[in-house]
Structures are given as structure tokens and as C-alpha cells.
Coordinates of C-alpha atoms in Angstrom, one line a residue:
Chain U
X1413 CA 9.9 -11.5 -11.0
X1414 CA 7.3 -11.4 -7.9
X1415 CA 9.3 -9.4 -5.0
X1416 CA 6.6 -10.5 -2.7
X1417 CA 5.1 -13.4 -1.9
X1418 CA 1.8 -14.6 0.3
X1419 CA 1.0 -18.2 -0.1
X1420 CA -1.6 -18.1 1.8
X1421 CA -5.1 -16.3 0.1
X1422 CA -7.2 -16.8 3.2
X1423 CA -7.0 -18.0 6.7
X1424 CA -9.3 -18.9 9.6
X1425 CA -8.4 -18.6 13.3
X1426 CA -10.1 -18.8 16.8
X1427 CA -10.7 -15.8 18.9
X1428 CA -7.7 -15.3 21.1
X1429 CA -4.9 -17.6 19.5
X1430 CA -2.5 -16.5 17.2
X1431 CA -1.8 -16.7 13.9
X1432 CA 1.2 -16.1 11.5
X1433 CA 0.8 -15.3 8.1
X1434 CA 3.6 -15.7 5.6
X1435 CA 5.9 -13.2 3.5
X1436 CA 8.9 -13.9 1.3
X1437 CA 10.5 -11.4 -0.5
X1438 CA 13.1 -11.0 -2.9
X1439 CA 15.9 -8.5 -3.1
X1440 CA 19.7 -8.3 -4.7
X1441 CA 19.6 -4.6 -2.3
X1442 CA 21.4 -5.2 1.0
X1443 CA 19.4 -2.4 2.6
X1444 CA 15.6 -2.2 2.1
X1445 CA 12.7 -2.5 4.7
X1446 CA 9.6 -4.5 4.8
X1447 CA 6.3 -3.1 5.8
X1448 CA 3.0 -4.8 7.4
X1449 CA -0.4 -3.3 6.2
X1450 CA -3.9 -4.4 7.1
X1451 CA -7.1 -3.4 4.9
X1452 CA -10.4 -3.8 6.4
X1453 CA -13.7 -4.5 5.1
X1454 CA -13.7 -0.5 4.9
X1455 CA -11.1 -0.2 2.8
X1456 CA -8.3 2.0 4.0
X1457 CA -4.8 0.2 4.2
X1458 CA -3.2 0.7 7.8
X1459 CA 0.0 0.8 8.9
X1460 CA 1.1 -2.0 11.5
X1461 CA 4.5 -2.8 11.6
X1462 CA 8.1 -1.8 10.2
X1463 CA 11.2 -4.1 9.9
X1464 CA 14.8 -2.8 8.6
X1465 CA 17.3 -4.8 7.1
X1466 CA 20.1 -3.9 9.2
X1467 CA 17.6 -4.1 12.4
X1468 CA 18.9 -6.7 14.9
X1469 CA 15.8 -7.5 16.6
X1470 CA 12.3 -8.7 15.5
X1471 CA 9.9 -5.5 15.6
X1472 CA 7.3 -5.1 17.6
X1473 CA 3.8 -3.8 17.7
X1474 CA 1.6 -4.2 20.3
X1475 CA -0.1 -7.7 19.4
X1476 CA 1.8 -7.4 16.2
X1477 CA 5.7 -9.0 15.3
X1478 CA 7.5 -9.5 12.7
X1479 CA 9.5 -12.6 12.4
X1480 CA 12.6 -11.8 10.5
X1481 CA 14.7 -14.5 8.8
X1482 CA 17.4 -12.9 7.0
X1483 CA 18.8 -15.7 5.3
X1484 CA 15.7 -17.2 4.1
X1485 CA 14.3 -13.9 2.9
X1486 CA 11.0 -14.2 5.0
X1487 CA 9.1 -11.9 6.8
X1488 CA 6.2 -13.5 8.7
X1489 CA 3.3 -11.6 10.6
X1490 CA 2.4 -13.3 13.8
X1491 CA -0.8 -11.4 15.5
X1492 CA -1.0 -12.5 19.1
X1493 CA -4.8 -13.1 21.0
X1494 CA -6.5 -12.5 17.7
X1495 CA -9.8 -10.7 18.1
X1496 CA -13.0 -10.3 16.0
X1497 CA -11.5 -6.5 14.6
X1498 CA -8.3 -8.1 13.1
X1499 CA -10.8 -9.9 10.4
X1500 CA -9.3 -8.0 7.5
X1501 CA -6.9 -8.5 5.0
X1502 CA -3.2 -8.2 5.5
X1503 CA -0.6 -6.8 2.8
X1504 CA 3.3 -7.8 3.0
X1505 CA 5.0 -4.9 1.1
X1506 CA 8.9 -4.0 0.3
X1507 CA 10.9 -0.8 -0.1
X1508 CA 14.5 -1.4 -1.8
X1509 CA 17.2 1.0 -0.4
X1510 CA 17.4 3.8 -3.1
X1511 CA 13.4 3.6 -4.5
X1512 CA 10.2 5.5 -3.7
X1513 CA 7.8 2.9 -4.0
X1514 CA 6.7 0.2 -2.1
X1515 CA 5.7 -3.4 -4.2
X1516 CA 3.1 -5.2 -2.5
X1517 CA 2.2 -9.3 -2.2
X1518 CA -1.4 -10.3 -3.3
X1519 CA -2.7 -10.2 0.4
X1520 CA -4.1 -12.7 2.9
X1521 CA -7.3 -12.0 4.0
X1522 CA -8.1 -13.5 7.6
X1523 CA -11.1 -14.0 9.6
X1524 CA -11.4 -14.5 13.4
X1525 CA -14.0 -16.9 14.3
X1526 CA -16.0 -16.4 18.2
Chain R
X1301 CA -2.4 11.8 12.6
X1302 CA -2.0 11.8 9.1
X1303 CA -4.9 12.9 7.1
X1304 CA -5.1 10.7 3.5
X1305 CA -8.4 11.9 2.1
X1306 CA -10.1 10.9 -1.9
X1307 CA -12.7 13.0 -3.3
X1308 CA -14.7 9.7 -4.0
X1309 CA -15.6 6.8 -2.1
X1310 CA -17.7 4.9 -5.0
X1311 CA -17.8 6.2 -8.5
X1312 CA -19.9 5.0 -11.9
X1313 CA -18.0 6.5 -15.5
X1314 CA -18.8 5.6 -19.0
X1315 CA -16.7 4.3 -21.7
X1316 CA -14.5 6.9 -23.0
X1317 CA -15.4 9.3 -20.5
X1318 CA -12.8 11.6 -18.8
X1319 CA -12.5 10.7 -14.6
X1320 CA -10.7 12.8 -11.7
X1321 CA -10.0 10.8 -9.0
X1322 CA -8.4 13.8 -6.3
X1323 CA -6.4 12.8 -3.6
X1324 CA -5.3 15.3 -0.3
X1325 CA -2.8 14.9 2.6
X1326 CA -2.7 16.9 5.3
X1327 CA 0.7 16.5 6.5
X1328 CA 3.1 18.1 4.6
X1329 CA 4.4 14.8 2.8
X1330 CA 7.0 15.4 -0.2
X1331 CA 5.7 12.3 -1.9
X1332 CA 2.6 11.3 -2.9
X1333 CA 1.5 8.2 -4.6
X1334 CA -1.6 6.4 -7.0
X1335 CA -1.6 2.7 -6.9
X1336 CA -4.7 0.7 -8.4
X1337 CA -5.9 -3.2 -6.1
X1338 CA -7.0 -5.6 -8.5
X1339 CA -8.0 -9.2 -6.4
X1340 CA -5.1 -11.8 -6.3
X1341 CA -2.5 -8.6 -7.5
X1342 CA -2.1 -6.5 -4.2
X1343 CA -1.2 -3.3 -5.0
X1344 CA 0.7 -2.3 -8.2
X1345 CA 2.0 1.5 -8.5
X1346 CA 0.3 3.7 -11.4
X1347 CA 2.4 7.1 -10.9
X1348 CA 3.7 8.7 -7.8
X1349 CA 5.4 12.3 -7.5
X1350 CA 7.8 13.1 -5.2
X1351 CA 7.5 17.1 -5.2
X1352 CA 5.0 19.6 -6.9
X1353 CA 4.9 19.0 -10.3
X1354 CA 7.1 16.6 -10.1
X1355 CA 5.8 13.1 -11.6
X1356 CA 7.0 9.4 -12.0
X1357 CA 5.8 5.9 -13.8
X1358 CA 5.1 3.3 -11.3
X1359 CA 4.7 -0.1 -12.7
X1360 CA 0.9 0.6 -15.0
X1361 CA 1.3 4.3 -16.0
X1362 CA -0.8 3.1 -19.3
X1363 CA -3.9 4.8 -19.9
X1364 CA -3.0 7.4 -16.9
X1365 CA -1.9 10.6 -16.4
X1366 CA -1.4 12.8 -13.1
X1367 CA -1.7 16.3 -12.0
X1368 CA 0.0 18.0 -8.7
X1369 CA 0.1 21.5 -8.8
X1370 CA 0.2 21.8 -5.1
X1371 CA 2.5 19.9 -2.4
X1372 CA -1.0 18.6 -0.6
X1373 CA -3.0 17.4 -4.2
X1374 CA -1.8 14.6 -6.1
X1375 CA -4.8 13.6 -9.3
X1376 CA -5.2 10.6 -11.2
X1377 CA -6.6 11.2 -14.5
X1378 CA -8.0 8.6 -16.6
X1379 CA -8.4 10.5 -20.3
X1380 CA -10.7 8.1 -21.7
X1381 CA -12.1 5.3 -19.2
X1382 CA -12.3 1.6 -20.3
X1383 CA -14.1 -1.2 -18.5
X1384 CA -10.7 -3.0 -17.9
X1385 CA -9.8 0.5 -15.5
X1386 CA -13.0 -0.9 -12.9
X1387 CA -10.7 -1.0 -9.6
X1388 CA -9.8 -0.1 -6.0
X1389 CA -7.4 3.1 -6.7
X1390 CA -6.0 4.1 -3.5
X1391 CA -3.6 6.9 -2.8
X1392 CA -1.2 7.2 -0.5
X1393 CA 1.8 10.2 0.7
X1394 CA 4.6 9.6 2.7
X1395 CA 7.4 12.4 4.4
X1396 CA 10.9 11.2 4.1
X1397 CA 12.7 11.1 0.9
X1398 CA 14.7 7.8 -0.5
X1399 CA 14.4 6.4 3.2
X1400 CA 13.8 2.8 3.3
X1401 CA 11.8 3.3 6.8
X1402 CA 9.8 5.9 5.2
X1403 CA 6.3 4.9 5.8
X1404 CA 3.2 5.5 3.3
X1405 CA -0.1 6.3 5.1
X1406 CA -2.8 5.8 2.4
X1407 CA -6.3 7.4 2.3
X1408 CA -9.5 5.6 1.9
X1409 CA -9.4 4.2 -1.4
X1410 CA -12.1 5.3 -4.2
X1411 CA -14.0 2.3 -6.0
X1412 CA -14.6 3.2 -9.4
X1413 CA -16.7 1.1 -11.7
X1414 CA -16.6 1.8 -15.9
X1415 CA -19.8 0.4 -17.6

């Protein structure tokens, strides 16, 4: 069964406004934490943004949150005052409590628009 | 900062050939980690090793094999390449062990194309 999911392949948004792109995950693990990557054209996978699942409040990044619906399992992005650099594709990814890896959704890939 | 680096940033193999993909951190990190990004799949785990000589299966160990002999070198060997092993492999290391807010900082990713 998918642990991740990202409905949404691609997205278009304006220069400055914000955007939110989707994550639902799936655990049985009470304790796990849910990562925010973003891949540019160039390739490399950065880091962005962290969220545990005992964590209280919504993390924040910079122009980066997270989101955070418990209950319905969901994990959403939401990039504040877009600019041209965030064009890039963004990975949702989950640890589970006891595991080394980290499974990854399919990815969104967003482009800002001037 | 964390230092991910791949000995490859493009790479061309034959059929059957024999491929090194190397991957170094400069940080220290206990674990290290291959995954292989296929469009529309994200990023699925191939091996990942979690001290020095230590090794794992992710999720697609088949037609892999891996190699660390020191803490900062983690190598992805492909024994004999096939056309269906064309893909993004990216590797990735990461410091804390069994920590759920352990984060993986991942190198630049080596494109390898098998004709």
C-alpha cells in the first residue's frame, strides 16, 4: 500500500501568492515524522521542512509550513510569496518510528509564473 | 553544511557491463543510503547501511549490490547493467540512529543511462 500520497503531478502559480501542495500519508505507527524535500531542475533533493507526530504546532520554515492534520493523516506544504527559484519539484516523504528509511510520494513539480 | 558528493553527474554503460556509482559524506553520518527516481514513483530505497560494512535491502535490492568499507563511502554496484536500470540514483547519509526527526541530506544525484 502507497504510504504517501501527492494528487497533484504539476501545478502553476503566480509570482508572490501562495500555494499548497498536498500530502497524505498512511501509518498504523503512532510516532513517525514527515519530511518536505524540493528537487530542482539541478537535481539535488533539499531539505525544507520537518514535522513530528507528537509536535503540537504546525512547523515552520521561513516561507515554508506545514499544515498538519492529525486525524485526516495529511500533511500539506503551503509556500508563502512564491518566487521564480521555488519552480522545482517538491517530494512529501515519511519516517515510521523504529525504521531507517524514509518512503517518498511521486512528487509535484511546480512552476512560478512572472 | 553537509557535504553529499557522487562520483558522477551523467553516465553512459552497456548491457551487461559492470557500473560503480561512489557516493561520499563529509559529516560523519552513521547511515548512508542509495535510492533510484523513476518519473511518477518518487524515490524508492535500493540498499542503505547504517555503519561500515554494515548493509540493508530497501524496497529494489534486485540486480544491486553495495560496498562500504569506510564510515564516509557508501557504493552502488550494478554487476551486470540492463536497460531497465536507466535512472536518477541519488544517495543520501543521515546522523542520528532510529530517530524519526533524523534528517537525510542527499548528494547530487548521478543520471545513468544503459544502451
Amino acid at each position: 500500500a502507497q504510504k504517501i500520497t501527492q494528487t497533484q503531478p504539476g501545478m502553476f502559480v503566480q509570482e508572490k501568492e501562495a500555494v499548497t501542495l498536498d500530502c497524505t500519508y498512511d501509518t498504523s505507527d503512532p510516532s513517525y515524522g514527515l519530511f518536505w524535500y524540493k528537487q530542482p531542475s539541478s537535481g539535488e533533493m533539499i531539505f525544507l521542512i520537518y514535522q513530528g507526530s507528537y509536535d503540537q504546532q504546525n512547523a515552520t520554515e521561513g516561507r515554508y509550513s506545514l499544515n498538519f492534520q492529525k486525524a485526516r493523516k495529511s500533511a500539506n506544504l503551503v509556500i508563502s510569496a512564491s518566487q521564480l527559484g521555488d519552480s522545482a519539484m517538491y517530494f512529501c516523504a515519511m519516517r515510521e518510528g523504529g525504521d531507517y528509511k524514509l518512503s517518498f510520494g511521486a512528487g509535484t513539480t511546480v512552476t512560478v509564473r512572472a | 553544511d553537509v557535504k553529499v558528493t557522487q562520483s558522477s553527474r551523467y553516465l553512459v554503460k552497456r548491457t551487461g557491463e559492470k557500473v560503480f556509482l561512489e557516493c561520499v559524506q563529509d559529516m560523519d553520518h552513521e547511515n548512508m543510503f542509495w535510492y533510484r527516481q523513476d518519473p511518477g514513483l518518487g524515490l524508492r530505497l535500493i540498499y542503505f547501511s547504517y555503519d561500515v560494512k554494515m548493509k540493508e535491502k530497501g524496497d529494489i535490492p534486485e540486480g544491486y549490490s553495495v560496498s562500504r568499507e569506510k564510515k564516509e563511502r557508501f557504493s552502488l554496484i550494478l554487476e551486470s547493467a540492463s536497460t531497465n536500470q536507466t535512472s536518477m540514483y541519488l544517495c543520501a547519509s543521515s546522523f542520528l540512529k532510529l530517530d524519526r526527526a533524523d534528517t537525510q541530506y542527499f548528494g547530487p544525484g548521478t543520471r545513468l543511462t544503459v544502451l
